[in-house]
mmCIF file of C-alpha atoms in Angstrom:
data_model
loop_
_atom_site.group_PDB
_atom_site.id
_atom_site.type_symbol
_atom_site.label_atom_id
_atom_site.label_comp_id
_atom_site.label_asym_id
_atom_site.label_seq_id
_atom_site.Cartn_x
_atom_site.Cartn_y
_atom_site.Cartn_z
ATOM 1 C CA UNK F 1 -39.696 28.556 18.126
ATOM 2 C CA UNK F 2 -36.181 27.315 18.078
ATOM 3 C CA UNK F 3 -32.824 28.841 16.402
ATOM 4 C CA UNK F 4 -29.767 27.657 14.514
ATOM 5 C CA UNK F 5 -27.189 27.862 17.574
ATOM 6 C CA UNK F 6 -25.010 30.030 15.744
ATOM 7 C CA UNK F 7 -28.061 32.456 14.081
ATOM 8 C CA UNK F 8 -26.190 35.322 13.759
ATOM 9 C CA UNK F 9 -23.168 35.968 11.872
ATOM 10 C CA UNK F 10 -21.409 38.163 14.732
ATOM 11 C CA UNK F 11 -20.372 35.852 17.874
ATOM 12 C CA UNK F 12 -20.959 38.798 20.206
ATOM 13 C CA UNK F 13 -24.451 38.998 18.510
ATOM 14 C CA UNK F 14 -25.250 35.790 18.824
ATOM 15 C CA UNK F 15 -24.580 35.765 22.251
ATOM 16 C CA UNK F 16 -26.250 38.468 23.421
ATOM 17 C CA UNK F 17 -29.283 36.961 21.335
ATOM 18 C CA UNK F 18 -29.398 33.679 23.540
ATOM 19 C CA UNK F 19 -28.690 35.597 26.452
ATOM 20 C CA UNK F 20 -31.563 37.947 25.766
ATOM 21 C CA UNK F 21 -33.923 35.061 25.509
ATOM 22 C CA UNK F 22 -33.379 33.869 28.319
ATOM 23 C CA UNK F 23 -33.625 36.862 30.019
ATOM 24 C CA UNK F 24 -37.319 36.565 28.654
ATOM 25 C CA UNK F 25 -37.869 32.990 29.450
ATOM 26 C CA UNK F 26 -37.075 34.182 32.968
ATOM 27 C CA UNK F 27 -39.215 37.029 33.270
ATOM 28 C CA UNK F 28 -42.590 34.647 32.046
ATOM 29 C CA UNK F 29 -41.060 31.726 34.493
ATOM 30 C CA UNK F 30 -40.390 33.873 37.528
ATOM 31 C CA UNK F 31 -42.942 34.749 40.455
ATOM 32 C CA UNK F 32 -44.913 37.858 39.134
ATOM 33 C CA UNK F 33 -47.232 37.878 42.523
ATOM 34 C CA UNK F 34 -44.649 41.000 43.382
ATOM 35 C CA UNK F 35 -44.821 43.488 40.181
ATOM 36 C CA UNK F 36 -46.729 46.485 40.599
ATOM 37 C CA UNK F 37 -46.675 47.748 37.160
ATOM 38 C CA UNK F 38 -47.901 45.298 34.401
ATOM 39 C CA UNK F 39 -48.166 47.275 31.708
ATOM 40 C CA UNK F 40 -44.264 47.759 32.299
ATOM 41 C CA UNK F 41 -43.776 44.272 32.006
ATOM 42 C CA UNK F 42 -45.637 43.853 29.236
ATOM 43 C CA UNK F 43 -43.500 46.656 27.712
ATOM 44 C CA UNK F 44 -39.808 45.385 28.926
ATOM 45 C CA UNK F 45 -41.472 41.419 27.228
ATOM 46 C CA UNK F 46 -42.456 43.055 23.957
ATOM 47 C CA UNK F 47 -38.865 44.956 23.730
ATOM 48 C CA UNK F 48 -37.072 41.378 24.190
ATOM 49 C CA UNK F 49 -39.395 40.148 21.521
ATOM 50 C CA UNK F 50 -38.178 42.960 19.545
ATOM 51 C CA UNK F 51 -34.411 42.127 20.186
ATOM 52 C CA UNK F 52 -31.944 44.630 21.825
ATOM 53 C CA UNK F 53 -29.038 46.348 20.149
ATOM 54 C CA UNK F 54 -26.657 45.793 22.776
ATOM 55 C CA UNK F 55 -25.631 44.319 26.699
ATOM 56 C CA UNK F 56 -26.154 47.326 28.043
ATOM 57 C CA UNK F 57 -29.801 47.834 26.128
ATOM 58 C CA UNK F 58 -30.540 44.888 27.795
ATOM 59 C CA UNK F 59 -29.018 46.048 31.387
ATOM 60 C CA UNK F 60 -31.360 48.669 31.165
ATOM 61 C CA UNK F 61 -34.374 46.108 30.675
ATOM 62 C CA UNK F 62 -33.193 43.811 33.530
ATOM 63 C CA UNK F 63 -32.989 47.165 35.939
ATOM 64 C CA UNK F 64 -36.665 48.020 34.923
ATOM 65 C CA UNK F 65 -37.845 44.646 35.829
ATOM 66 C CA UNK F 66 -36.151 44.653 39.046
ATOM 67 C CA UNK F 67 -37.747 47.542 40.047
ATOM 68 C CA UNK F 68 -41.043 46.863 39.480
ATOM 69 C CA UNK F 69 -40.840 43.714 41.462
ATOM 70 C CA UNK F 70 -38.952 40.994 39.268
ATOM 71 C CA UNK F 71 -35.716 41.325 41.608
ATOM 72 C CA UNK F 72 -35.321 37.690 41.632
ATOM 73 C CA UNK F 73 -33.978 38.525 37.781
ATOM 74 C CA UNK F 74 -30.734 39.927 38.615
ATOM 75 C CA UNK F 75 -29.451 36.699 40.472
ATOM 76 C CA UNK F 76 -29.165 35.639 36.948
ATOM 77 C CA UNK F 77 -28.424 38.561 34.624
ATOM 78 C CA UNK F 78 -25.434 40.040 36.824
ATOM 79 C CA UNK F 79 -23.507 36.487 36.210
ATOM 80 C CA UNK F 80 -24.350 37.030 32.470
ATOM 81 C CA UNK F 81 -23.420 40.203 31.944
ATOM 82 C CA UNK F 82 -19.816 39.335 33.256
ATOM 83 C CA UNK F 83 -19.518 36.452 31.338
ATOM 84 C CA UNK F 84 -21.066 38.465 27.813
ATOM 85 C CA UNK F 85 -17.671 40.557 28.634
ATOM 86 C CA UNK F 86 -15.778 37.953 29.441
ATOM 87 C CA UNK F 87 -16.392 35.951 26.187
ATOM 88 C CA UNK F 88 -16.498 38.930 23.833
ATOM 89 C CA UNK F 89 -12.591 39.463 24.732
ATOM 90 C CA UNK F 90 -11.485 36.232 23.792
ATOM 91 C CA UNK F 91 -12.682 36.611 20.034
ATOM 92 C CA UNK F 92 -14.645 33.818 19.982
ATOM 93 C CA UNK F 93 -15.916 32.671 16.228
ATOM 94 C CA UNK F 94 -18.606 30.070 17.207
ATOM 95 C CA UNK F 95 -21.155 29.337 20.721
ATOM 96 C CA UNK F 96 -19.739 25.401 20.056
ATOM 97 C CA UNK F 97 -16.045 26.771 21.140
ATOM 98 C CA UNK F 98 -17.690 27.126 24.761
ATOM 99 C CA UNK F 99 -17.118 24.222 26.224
ATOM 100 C CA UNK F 100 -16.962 23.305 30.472
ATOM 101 C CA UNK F 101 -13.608 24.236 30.741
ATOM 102 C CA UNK F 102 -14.069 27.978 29.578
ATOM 103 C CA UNK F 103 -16.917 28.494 31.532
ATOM 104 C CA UNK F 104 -14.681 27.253 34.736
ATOM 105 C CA UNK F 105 -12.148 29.616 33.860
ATOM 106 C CA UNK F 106 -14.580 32.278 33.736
ATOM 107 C CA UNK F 107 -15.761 30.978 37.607
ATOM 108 C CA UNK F 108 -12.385 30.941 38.562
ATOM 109 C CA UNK F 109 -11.276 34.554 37.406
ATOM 110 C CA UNK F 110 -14.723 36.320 37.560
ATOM 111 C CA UNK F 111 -15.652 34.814 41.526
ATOM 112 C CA UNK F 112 -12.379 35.145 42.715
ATOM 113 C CA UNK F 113 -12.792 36.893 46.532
ATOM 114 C CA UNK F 114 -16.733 36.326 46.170
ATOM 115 C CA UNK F 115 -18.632 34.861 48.841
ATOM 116 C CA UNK F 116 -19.277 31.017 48.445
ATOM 117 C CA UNK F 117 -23.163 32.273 48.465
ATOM 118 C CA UNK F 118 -22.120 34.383 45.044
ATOM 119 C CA UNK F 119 -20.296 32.114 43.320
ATOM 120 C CA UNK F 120 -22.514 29.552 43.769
ATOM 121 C CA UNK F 121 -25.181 31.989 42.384
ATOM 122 C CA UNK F 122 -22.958 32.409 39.368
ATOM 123 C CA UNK F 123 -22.639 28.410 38.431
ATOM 124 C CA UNK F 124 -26.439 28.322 38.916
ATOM 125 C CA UNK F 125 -26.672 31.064 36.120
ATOM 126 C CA UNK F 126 -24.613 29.333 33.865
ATOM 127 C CA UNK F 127 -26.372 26.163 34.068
ATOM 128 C CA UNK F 128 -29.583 27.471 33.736
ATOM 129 C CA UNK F 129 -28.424 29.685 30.292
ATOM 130 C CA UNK F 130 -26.727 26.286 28.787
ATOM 131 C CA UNK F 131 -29.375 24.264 29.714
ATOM 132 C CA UNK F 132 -32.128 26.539 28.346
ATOM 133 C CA UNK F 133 -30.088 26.505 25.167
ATOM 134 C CA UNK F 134 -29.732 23.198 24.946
ATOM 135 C CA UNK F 135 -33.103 22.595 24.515
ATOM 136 C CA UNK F 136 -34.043 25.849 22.373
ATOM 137 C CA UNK F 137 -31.411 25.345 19.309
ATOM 138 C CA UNK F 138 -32.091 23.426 16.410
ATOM 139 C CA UNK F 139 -30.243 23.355 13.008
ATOM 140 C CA UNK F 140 -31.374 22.457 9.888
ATOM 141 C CA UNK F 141 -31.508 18.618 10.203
ATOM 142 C CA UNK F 142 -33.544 19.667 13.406
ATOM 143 C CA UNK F 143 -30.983 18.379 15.692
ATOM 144 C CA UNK F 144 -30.022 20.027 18.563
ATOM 145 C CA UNK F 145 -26.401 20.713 19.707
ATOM 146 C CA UNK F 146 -25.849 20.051 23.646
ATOM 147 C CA UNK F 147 -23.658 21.615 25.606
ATOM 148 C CA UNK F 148 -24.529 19.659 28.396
ATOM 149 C CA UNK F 149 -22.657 21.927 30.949
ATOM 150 C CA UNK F 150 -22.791 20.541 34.755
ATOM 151 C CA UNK F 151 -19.633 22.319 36.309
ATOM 152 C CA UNK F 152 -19.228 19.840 38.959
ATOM 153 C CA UNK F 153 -15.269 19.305 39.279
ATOM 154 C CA UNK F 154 -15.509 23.835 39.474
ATOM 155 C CA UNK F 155 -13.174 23.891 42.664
ATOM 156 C CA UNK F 156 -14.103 27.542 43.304
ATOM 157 C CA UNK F 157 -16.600 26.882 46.452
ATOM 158 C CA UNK F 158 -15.124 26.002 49.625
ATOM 159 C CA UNK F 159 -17.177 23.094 51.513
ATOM 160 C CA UNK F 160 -20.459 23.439 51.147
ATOM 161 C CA UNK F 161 -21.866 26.385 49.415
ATOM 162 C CA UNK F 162 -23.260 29.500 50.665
ATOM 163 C CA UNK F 163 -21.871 28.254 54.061
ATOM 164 C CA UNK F 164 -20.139 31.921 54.798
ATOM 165 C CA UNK F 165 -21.088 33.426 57.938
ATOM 166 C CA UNK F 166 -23.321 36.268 57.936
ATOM 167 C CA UNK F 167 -22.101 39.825 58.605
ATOM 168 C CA UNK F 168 -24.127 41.046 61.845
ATOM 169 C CA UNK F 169 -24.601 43.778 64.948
ATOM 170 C CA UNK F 170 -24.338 42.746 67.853
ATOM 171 C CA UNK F 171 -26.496 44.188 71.145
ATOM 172 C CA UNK F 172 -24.220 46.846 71.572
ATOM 173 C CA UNK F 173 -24.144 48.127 68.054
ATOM 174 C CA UNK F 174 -27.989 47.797 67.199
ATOM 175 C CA UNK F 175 -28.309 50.049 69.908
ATOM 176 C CA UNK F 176 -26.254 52.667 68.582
ATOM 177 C CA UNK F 177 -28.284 51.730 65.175
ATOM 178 C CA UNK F 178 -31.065 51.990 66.670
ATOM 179 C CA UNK F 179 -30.469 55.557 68.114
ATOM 180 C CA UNK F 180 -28.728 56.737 65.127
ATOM 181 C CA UNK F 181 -32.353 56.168 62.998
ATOM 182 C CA UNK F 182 -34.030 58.685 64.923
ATOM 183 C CA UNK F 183 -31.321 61.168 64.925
ATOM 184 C CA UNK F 184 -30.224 60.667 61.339
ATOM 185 C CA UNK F 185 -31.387 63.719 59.400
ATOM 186 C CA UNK F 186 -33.700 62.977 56.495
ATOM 187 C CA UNK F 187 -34.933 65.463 54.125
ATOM 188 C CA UNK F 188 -38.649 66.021 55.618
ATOM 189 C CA UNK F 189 -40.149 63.985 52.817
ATOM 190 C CA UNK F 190 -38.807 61.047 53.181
ATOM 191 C CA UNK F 191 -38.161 60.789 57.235
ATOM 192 C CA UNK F 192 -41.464 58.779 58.310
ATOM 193 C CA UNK F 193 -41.030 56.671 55.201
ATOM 194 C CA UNK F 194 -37.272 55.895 55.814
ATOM 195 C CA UNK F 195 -37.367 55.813 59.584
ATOM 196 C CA UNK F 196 -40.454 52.976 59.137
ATOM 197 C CA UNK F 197 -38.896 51.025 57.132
ATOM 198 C CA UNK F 198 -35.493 50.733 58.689
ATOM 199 C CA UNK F 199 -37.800 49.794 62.171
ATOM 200 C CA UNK F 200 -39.931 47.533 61.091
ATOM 201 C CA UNK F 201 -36.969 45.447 59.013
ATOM 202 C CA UNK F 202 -34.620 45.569 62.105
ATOM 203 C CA UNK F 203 -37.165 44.693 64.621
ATOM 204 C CA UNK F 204 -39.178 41.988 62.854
ATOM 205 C CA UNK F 205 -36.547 40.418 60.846
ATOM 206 C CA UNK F 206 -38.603 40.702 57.214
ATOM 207 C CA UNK F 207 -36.902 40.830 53.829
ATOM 208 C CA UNK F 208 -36.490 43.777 51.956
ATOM 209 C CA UNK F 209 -38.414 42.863 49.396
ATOM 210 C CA UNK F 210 -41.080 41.728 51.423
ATOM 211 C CA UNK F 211 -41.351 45.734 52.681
ATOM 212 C CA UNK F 212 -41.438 47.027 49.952
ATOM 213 C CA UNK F 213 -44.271 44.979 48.543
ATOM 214 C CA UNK F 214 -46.589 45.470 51.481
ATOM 215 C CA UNK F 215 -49.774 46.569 51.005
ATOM 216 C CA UNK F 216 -52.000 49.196 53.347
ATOM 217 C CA UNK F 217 -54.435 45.839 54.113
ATOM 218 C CA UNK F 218 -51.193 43.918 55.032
ATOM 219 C CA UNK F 219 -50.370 45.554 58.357
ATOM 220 C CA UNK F 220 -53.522 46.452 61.259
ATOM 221 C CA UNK F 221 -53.253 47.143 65.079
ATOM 222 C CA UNK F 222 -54.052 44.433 67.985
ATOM 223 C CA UNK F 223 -54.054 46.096 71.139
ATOM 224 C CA UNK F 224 -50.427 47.479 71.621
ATOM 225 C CA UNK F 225 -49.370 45.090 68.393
ATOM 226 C CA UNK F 226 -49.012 45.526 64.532
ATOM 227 C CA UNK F 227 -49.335 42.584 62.501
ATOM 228 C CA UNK F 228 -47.742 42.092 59.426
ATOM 229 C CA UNK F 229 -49.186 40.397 57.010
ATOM 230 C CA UNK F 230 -46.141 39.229 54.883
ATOM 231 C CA UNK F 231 -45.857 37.130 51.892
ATOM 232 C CA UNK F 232 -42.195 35.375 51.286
ATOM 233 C CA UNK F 233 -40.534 33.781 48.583
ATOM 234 C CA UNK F 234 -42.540 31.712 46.480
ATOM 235 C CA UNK F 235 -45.580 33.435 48.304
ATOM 236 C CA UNK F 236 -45.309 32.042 51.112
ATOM 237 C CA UNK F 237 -47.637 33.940 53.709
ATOM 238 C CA UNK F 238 -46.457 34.513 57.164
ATOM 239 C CA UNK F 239 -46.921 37.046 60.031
ATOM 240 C CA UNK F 240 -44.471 38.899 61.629
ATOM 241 C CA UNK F 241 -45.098 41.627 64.587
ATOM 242 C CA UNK F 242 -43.929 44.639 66.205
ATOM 243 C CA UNK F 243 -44.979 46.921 68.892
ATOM 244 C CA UNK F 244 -46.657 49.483 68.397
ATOM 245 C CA UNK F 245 -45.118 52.568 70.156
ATOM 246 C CA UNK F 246 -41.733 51.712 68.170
ATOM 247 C CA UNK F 247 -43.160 53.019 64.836
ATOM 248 C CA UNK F 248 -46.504 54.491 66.087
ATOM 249 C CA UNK F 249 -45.409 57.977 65.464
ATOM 250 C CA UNK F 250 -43.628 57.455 62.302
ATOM 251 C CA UNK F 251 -46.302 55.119 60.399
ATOM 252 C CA UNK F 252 -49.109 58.094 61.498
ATOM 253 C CA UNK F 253 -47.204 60.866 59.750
ATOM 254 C CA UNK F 254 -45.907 58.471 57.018
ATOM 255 C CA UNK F 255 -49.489 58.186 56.334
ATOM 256 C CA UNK F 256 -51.092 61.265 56.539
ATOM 257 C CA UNK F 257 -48.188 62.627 53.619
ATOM 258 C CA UNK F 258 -48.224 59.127 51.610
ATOM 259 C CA UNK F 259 -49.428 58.920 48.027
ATOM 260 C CA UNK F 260 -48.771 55.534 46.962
ATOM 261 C CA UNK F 261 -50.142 53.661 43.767
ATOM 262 C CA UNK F 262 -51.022 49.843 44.044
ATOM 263 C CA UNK F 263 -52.028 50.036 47.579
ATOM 264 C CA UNK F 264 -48.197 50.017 48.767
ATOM 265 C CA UNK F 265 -47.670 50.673 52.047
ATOM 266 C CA UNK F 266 -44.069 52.843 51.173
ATOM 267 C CA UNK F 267 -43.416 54.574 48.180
ATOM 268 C CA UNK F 268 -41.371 56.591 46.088
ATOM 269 C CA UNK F 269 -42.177 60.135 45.252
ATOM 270 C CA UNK F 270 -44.070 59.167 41.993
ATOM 271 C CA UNK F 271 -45.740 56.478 44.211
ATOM 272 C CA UNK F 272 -43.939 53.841 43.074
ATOM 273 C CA UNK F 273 -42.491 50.921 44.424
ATOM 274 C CA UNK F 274 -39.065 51.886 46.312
ATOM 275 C CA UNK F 275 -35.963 49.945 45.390
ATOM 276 C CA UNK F 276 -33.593 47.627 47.456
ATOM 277 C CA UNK F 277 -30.783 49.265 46.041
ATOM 278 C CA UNK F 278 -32.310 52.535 47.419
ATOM 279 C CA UNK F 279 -32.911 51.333 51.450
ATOM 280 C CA UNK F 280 -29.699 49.433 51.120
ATOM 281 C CA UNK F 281 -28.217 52.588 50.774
ATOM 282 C CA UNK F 282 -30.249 54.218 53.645
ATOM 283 C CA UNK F 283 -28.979 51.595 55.537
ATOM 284 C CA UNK F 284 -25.264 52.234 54.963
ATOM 285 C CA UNK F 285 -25.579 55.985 55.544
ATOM 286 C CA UNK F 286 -27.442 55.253 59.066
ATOM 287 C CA UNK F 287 -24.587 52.501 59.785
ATOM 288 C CA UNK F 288 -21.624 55.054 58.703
ATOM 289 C CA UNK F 289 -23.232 58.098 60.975
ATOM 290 C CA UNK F 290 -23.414 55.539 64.191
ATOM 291 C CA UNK F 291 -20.032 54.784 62.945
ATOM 292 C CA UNK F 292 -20.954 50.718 62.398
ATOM 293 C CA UNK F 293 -18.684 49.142 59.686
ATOM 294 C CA UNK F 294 -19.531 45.818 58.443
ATOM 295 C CA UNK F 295 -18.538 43.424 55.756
ATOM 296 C CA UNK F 296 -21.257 44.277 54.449
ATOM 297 C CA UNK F 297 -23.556 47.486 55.100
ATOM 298 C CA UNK F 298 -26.585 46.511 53.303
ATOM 299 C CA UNK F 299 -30.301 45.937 54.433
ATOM 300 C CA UNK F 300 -30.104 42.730 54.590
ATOM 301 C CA UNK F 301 -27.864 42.934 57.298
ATOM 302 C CA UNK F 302 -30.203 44.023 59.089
ATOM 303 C CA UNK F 303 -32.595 40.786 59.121
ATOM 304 C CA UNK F 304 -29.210 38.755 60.035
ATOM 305 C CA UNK F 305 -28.737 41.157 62.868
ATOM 306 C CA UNK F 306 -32.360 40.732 64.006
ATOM 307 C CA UNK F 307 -32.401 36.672 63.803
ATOM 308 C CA UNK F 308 -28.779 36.489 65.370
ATOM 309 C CA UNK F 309 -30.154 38.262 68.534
ATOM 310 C CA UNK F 310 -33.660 35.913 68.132
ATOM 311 C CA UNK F 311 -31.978 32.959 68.642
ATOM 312 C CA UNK F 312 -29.378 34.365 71.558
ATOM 313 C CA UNK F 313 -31.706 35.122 73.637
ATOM 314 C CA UNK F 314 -34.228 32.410 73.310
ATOM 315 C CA UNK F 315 -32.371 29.134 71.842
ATOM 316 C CA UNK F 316 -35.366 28.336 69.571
ATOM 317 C CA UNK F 317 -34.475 27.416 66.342
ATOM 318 C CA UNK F 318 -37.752 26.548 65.026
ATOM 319 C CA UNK F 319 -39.308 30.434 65.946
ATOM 320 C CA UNK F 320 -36.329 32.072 64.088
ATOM 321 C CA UNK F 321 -37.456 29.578 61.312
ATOM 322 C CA UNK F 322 -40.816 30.871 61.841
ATOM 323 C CA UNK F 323 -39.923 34.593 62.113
ATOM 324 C CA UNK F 324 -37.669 34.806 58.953
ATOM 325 C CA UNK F 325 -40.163 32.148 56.978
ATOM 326 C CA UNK F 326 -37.500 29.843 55.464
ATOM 327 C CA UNK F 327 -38.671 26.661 54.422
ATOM 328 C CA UNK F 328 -35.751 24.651 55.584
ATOM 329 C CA UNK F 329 -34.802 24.769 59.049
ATOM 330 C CA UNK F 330 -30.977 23.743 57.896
ATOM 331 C CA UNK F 331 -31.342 27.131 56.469
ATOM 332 C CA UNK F 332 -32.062 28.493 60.164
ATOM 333 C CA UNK F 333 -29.580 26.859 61.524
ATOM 334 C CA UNK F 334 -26.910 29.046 60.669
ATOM 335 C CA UNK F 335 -27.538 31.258 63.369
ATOM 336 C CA UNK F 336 -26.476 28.732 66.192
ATOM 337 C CA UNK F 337 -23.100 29.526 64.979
ATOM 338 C CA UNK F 338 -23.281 32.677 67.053
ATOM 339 C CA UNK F 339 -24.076 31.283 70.587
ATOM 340 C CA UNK F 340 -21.191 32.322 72.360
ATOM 341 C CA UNK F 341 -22.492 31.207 75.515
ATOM 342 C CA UNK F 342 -23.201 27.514 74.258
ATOM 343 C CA UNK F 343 -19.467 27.748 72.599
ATOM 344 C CA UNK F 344 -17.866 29.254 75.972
ATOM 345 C CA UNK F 345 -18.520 25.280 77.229
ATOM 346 C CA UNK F 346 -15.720 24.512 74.990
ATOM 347 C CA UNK F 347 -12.792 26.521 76.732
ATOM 348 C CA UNK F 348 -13.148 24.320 79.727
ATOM 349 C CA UNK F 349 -12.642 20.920 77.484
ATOM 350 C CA UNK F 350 -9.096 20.688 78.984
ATOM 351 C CA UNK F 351 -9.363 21.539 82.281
#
């Protein structure tokens, strides 16, 4: 069904309306092979259907999918929800007064200080909401109106996009990270748990999200080996391994206390999937105690970390390809940048 572009009388409502569908055209479009709770989503879907009374209503809805296993949602919510508050401040009367040059204001004021990575997240969110009302308006002549946004003069990305490097450990301070996990006091509920999943993301290199969604079947013992049993983005199946006295001890207790739903491997205390937001934060408290400070402290630090000291010590770009499952090896290759020893060639150019 389509809508007048303008179908409410209120420009904040009628922004938050489109906004809102989209947020539900993404949640049927995007990868459910990761949500452990479908009646939920079935739920948070029939609430959008219903409409929401307000941005933060519909923060709450975004959060719930995300935490059942939709996370890919907030890479384009969190752009949307700035640029709801952005427009709503400027008093707009009508969606046709948004035209390319307010939306690269709103890149230019909103991404200022952001990694190229994050802003170029943002102008893919903006695309994908004008584009997606482009095609779902109609008025009453059934023609469409067409934004036909394409931000490509938006100067706010410097070189190529998402080129920023990584934030990282190096050998001396995984060490120190690596100590401070077994030292760091837990409450005794949660140590095996936390202490597993901090190991087997820092010494195999896996997403969060692909921890997270492991199930008891994914992971078995081959002589002194786990296997994992992963499955990446776009479900892309891959195996990563780890030895087994590193989280032998933990993963037996972990087990003998776990009650998980779904088969997860980790859980919360209701048995529930855990969130990133919640290791992430494990992650930063384990990082301040060893008295690490990065750029940034989250888990996902943790997999740069791991595939930064991969490729150091064995020069193989195509196994940290492998190990971290991208599907582009130009993706990969942003870890050569940290080959000190290969760059060390260059101090003698002079000589």
């Amino acid at each position: 069904m389509r809508y007048d572009l303008d179908f409410c009388n209120s420009f904040d409502k009628t922004l938050l309306f489109w906004i809102e569908r989209f947020v539900r055209n993404k949640l049927t479009t995007l990868s459910n092979s990761n949500v452990n709770d479908k009646d939920k989503l079935a739920s948070i879907i029939q609430s959008l259907v219903k409409g929401t009374n307000s941005i933060d209503e519909l923060k709450v809805l975004v959060k719930e999918a995300r935490n059942i296993g939709l996370s890919g949602i907030n890479t384009y919510f969190n752009p949307l929800l700035k640029l709801y508050k952005f427009l709503k401040n400027l008093g707009l009367a009508s969606m046709k007064e948004i035209d390319e040059e307010l939306l690269s204001d709103f890149l230019a004021s909103e991404t200022s200080g952001l990694s190229d990575a994050t802003k170029k997240n943002h102008r893919i969110a903006l695309l994908a909401l004008f584009s997606y009302i482009d095609k779902q308006n109609e008025n009453l002549d059934g023609n469409s109106y067409l934004f036909k946004i394409e931000l490509k003069n938006w100067g706010g990305l410097r070189g190529n996009s998402g080129s920023k490097l990584p934030a990282y450990m190096n050998k001396e301070e995984i060490n120190k990270f690596l100590y401070a996990i077994d030292t760091f006091e837990f409450s005794s509920e949660t140590i095996y748990r936390n202490r597993l999943i901090i190991k087997m993301i820092i010494y195999t290199g896996i997403r969060v999200s692909e921890i997270l969604n492991l199930k008891i079947k994914d992971i078995y013992k081959e002589e002194d080996i786990y296997i994992l049993q992963v499955k990446g983005k776009g479900n892309k199946p891959r195996v990563a391994m780890i030895k087994s006295k590193i989280i032998e001890i933990d993963l037996q207790n972990w087990l003998s206390q776990r009650l998980c739903n779904n088969d997860l491997l980790v859980c919360n205390k209701k048995g529930n999937r855990l969130t990133q937001a919640y290791v992430s934060r494990i992650v930063e408290q384990i990082l301040i105690s060893a008295g690490i400070r990065k750029e940034k402290n989250g888990a996902h630090m943790l997999r740069h970390s791991f595939a930064t000291l991969l490729y150091q010590k064995h020069h193989d770009l195509i196994l940290v390809q492998e190990a971290l499952g991208h599907a582009d090896i130009n993706t990969s290759r942003i870890y050569t940048h940290f080959d000190k020893d290969r760059l060390r060639a260059t101090t003698n150019l002079m000589n």
